[in-house]
Coordinates of C-alpha atoms in Angstrom, one line a residue:
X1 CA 14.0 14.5 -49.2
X2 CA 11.8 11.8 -47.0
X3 CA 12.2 9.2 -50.3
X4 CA 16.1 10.0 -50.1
X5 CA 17.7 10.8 -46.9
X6 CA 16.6 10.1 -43.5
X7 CA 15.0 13.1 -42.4
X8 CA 11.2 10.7 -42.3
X9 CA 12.8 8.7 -39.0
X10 CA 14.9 11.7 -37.4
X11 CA 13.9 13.8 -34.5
X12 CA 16.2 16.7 -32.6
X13 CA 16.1 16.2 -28.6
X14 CA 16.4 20.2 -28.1
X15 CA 16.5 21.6 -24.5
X16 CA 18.3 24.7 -22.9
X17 CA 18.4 22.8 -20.0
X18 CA 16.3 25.2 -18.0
X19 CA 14.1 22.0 -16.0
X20 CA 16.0 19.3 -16.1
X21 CA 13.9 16.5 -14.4
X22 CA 14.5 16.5 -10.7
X23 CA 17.4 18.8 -11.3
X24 CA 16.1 22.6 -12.2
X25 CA 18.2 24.6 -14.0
X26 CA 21.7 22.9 -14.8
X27 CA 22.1 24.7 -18.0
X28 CA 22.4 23.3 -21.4
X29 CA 25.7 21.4 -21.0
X30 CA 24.9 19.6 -18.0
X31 CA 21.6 18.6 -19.5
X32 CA 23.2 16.6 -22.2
X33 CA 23.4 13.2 -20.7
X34 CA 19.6 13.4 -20.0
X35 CA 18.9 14.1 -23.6
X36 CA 21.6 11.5 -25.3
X37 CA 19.3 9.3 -22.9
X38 CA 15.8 10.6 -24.4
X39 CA 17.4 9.8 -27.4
X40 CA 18.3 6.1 -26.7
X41 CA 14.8 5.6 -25.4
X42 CA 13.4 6.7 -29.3
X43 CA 15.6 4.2 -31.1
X44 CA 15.0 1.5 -28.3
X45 CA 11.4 1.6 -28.4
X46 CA 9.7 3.2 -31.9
X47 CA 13.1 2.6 -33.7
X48 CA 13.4 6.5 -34.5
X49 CA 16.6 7.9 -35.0
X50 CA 17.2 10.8 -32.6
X51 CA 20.0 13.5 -32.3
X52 CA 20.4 15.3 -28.8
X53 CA 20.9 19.3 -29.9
X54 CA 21.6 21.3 -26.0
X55 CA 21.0 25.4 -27.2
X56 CA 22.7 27.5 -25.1
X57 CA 19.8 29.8 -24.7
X58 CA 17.3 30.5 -22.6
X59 CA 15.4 34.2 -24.2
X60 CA 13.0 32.1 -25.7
X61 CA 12.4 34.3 -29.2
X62 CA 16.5 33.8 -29.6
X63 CA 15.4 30.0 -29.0
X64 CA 12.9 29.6 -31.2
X65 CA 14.9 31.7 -33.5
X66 CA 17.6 28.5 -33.5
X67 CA 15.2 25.6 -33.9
X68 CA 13.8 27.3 -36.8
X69 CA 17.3 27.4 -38.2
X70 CA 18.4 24.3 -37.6
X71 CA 15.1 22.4 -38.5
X72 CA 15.4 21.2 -41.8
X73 CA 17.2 17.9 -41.5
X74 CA 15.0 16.8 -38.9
X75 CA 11.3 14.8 -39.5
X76 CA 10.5 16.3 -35.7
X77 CA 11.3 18.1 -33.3
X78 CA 11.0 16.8 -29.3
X79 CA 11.3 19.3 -27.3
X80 CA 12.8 18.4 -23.6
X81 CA 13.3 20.0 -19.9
X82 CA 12.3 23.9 -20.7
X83 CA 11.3 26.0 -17.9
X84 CA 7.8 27.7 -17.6
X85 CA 6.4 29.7 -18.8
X86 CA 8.7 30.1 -21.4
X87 CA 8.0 26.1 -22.5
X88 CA 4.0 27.2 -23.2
X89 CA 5.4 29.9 -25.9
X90 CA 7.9 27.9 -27.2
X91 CA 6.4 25.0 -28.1
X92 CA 3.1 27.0 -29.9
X93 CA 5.6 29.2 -31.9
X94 CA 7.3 26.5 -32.8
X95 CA 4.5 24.0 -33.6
X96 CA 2.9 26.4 -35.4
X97 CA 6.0 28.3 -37.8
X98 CA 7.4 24.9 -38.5
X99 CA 5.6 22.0 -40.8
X100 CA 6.7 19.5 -38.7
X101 CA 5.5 18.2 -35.3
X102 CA 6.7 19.6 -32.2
X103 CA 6.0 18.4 -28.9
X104 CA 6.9 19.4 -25.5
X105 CA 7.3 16.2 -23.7
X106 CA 7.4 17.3 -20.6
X107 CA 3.9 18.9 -21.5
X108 CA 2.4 16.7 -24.0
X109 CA 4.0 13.0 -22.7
X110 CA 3.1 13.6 -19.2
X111 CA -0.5 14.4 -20.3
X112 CA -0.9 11.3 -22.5
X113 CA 0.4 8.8 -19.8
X114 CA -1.4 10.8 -16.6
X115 CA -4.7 10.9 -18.8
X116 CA -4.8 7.3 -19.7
X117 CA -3.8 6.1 -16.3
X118 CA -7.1 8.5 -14.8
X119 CA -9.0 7.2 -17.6
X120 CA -8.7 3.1 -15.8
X121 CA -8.2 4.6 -12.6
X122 CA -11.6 6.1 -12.8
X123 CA -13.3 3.0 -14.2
X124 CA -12.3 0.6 -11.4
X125 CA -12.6 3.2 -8.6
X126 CA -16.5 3.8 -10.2
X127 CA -16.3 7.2 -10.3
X128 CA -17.5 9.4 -13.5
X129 CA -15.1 11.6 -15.1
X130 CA -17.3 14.5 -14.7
X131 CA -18.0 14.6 -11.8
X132 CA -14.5 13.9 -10.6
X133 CA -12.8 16.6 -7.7
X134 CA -9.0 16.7 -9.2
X135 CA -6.5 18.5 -7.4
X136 CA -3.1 19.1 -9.2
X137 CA -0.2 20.1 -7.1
X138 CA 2.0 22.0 -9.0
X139 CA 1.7 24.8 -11.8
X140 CA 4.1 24.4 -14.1
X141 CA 4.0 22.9 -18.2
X142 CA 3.1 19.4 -16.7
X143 CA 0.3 20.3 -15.0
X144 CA -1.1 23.0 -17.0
X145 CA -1.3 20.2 -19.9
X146 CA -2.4 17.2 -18.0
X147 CA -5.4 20.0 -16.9
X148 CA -6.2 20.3 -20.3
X149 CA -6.2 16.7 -21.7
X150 CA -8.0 16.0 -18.5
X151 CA -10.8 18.1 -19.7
X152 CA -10.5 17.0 -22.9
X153 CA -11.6 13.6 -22.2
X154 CA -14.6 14.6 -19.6
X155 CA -13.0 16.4 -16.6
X156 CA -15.4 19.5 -15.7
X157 CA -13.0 22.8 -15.2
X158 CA -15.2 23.6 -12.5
X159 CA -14.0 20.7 -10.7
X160 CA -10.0 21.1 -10.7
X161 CA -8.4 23.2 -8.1
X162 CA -4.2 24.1 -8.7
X163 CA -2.3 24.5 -5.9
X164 CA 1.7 26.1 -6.5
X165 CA 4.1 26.9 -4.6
X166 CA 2.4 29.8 -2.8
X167 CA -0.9 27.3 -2.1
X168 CA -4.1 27.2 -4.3
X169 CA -4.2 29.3 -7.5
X170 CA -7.4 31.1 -6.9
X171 CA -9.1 34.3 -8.8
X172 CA -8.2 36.9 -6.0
X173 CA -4.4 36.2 -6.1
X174 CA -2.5 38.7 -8.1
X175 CA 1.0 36.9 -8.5
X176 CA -0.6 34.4 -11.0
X177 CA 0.3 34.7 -14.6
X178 CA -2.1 34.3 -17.5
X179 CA -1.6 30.5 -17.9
X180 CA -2.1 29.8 -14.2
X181 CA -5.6 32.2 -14.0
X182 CA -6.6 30.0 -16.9
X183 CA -6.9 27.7 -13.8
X184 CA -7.8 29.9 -11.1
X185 CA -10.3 28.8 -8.6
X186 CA -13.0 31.2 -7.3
X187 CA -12.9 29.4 -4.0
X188 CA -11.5 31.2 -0.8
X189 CA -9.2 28.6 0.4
X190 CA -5.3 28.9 0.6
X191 CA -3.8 25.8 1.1
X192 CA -3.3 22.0 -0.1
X193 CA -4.9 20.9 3.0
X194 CA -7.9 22.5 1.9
X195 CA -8.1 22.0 -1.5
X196 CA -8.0 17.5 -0.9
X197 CA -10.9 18.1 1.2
X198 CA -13.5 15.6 -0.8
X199 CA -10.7 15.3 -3.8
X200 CA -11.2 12.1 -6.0
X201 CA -8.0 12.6 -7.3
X202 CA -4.9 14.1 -6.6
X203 CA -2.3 14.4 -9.5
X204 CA 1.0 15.8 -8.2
X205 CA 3.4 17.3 -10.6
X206 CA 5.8 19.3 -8.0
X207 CA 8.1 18.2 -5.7
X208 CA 8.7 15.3 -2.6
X209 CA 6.3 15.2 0.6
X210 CA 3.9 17.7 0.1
X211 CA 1.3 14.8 0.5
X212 CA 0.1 13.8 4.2
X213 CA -1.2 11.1 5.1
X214 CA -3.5 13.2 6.9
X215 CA -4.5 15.0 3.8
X216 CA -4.9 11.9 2.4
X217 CA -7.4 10.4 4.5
X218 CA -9.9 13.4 4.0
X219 CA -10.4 12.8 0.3
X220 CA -13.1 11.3 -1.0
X221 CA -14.0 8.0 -0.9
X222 CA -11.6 5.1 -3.2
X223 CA -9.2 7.9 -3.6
X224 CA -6.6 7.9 -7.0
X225 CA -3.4 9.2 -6.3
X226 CA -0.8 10.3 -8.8
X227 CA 2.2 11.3 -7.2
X228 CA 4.7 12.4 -10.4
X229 CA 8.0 14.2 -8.5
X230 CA 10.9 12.6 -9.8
X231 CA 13.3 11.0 -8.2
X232 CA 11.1 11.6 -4.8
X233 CA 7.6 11.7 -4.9
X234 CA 4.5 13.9 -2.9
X235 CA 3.5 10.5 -1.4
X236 CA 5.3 7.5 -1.6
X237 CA 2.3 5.0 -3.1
X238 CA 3.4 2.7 -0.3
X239 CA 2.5 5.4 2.1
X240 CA -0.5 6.7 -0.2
X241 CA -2.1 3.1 0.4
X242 CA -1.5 2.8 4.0
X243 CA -3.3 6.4 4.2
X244 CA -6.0 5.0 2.4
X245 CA -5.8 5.5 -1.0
X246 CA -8.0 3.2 -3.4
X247 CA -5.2 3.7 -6.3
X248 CA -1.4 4.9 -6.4
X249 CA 1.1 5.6 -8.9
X250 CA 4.2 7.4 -9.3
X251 CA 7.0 7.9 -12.0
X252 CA 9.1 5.6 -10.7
X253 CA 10.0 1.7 -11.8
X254 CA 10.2 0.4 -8.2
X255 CA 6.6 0.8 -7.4
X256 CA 3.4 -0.1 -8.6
X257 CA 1.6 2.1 -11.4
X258 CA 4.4 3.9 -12.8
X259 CA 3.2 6.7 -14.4
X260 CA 6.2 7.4 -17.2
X261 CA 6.9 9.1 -20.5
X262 CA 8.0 6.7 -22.0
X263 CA 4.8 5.3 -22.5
X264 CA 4.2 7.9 -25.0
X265 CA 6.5 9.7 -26.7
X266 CA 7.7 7.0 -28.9
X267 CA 4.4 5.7 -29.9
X268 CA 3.3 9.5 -30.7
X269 CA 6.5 10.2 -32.7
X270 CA 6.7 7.2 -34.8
X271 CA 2.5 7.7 -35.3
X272 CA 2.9 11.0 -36.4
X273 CA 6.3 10.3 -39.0
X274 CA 4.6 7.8 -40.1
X275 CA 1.4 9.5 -41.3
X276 CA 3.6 12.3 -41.9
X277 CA 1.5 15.1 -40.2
X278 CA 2.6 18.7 -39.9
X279 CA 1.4 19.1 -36.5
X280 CA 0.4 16.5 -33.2
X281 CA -2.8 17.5 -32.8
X282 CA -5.0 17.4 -29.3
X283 CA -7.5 14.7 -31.0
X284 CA -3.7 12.6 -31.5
X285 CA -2.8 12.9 -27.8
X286 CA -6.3 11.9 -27.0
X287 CA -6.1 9.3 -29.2
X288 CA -2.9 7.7 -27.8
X289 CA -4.1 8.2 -24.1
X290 CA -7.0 6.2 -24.8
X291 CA -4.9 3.7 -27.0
X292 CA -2.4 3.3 -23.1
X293 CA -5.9 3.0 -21.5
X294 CA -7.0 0.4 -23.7
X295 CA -3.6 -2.0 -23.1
X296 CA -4.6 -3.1 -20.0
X297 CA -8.2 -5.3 -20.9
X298 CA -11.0 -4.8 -18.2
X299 CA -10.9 -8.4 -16.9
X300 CA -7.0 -7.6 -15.7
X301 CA -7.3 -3.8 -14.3
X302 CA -7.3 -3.4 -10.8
X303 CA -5.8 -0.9 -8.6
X304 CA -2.0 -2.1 -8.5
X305 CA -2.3 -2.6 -12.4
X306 CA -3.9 0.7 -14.2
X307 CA -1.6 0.9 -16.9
X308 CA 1.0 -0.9 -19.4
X309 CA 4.5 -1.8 -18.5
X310 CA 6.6 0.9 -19.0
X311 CA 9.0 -1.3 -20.8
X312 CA 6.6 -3.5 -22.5
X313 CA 7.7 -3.5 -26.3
X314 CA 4.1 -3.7 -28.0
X315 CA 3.3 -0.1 -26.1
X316 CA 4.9 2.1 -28.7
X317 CA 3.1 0.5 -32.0
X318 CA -0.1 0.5 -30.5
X319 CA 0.3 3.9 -29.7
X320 CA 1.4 5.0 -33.2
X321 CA -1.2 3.2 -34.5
X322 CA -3.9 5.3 -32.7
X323 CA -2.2 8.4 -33.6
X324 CA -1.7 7.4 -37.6
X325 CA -5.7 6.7 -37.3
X326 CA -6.9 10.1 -35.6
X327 CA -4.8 11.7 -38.2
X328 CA -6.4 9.4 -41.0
X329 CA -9.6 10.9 -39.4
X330 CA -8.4 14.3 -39.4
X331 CA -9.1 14.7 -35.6

């Protein structure tokens, strides 16, 4: 079937529309323009062919039920805009019954690019990854994966506080679910204000203006702000800078530092066709965040520039080759 048909350069956009960036929960026909988008930006940039596919679905066994079903034309399967916690289950039960790869790009893409821009971030601001103070503003699939590859590249657990819609995610809260006391700080303090106190880094995953410039100018010294709300920000990085942050990105093209997908999620896909793996593994994502880091050379990083042009052409090979070599290595 890969030597005959196309099924080696295909992946399935699938969403219920349940978190449709900066939207919520539009349901799965509204979300469709977004995905025919996702699509475009696979063919554009890694030259992979890509079907949108909305399910009308949200219980998540029926869901994973349908993938399953309608899997095996495709060499992938992206998954797009799922609501946690649902997304967490989802995308394990899927990545793991199918023997194709499966990724979560709201989890997995956001992790790459916000990894790999903390990765330069920290090495012009001097500061050692583990002994960096990260707070993450929001709870949801984004930042619970970001956490991880974090770690995964030198970020001491210890060091991380959450904060969610109710304030920080601490051990003494019972409203927390089982992903979110993976997290849990043991710290008695309740709200955002609190938890920047001495931050290095603030990595915001939630929604517009929950950043002050007050809070702002009581984080540590050369503070790196990632401020990821779509279309609005915590912290405009215009505002970040005046507060007196050392480093600021968002996910947006008309400011410095922008902080997006699509960064990744080509790169990774065509890496992982190519080398046709079964699974996208957390040595891949690793691999492909340090690949983004290593785009922009040492003698040009400073704090406007941390990482590659989100529509620079070259970004998507170099990340598939870093993916085709960590699976060559079995990592």
């Amino acid at each position: 079937v890969y030597r005959y048909t196309n099924k080696g350069n295909l992946i399935a956009v699938i969403s219920n529309g349940t978190a449709v960036l900066g939207l919520g929960n539009i349901g799965a026909l509204a979300g469709k323009p977004v995905m025919e988008g996702k699509s475009m930006l696979f063919k554009t940039f890694a030259d992979i062919d890509a079907f949108d596919i909305e399910v009308d679905e949200t219980d998540p066994e029926a869901f994973i039920r349908t993938v399953k079903a309608i899997a095996p034309p495709f060499g992938g399967i992206n998954l797009e805009d799922i609501k946690a916690p649902e997304c967490f289950e989802i995308d394990r039960r899927l990545s793991e019954e199918l023997d194709i790869p499966v990724m979560h790009d709201d989890q997995h893409g956001t992790a790459v690019i916000s990894t790999a821009a903390l990765l330069n971030a920290a090495k012009i601001a001097g500061k050692a990854l583990d002994k960096l103070r990260v707070v993450v503003n929001g709870a949801g699939a984004a930042a619970i994966a970001c956490a991880r590859l974090f770690i995964a590249v030198g970020v001491r657990r210890e060091n991380m506080i959450f904060c969610d819609s109710q304030g920080v995610v601490t051990t003494y809260r019972t409203d927390i679910n089982e992903i979110k006391r993976e997290f849990a700080t043991t710290r008695r303090i309740t709200t955002l204000a609190e938890a920047i106190h001495d931050a290095d880094v603030f990595l915001g995953v939630s929604k517009a203006d929950v950043l002050t410039p007050e809070m702002l100018r009581t984080m540590a010294t050369n503070p790196i702000v990632m401020a990821l709300a779509n279309p609005d920000p915590e912290i405009t990085p215009d505002a970040a800078i005046a507060a007196g942050a050392y480093i600021a990105g968002s996910g947006r093209s008309d400011y410095m530092n922008q902080i997006n997908n699509v960064l990744a999620f080509p790169g990774i896909f065509r890496g992982a066709l190519d080398a046709r793996v079964k699974r996208i593994t957390e040595g891949m994502k690793v691999a492909a965040a340090h690949a983004l880091a290593d785009m922009v050379p040492e003698d040009k990083l400073r704090p406007e520039f941390i990482i590659p042009d989100a529509l620079d052409p070259t970004v998507a090979a170099h990340v598939a080759a870093a993916v085709k070599e960590a699976a060559r290595r079995g990592e």
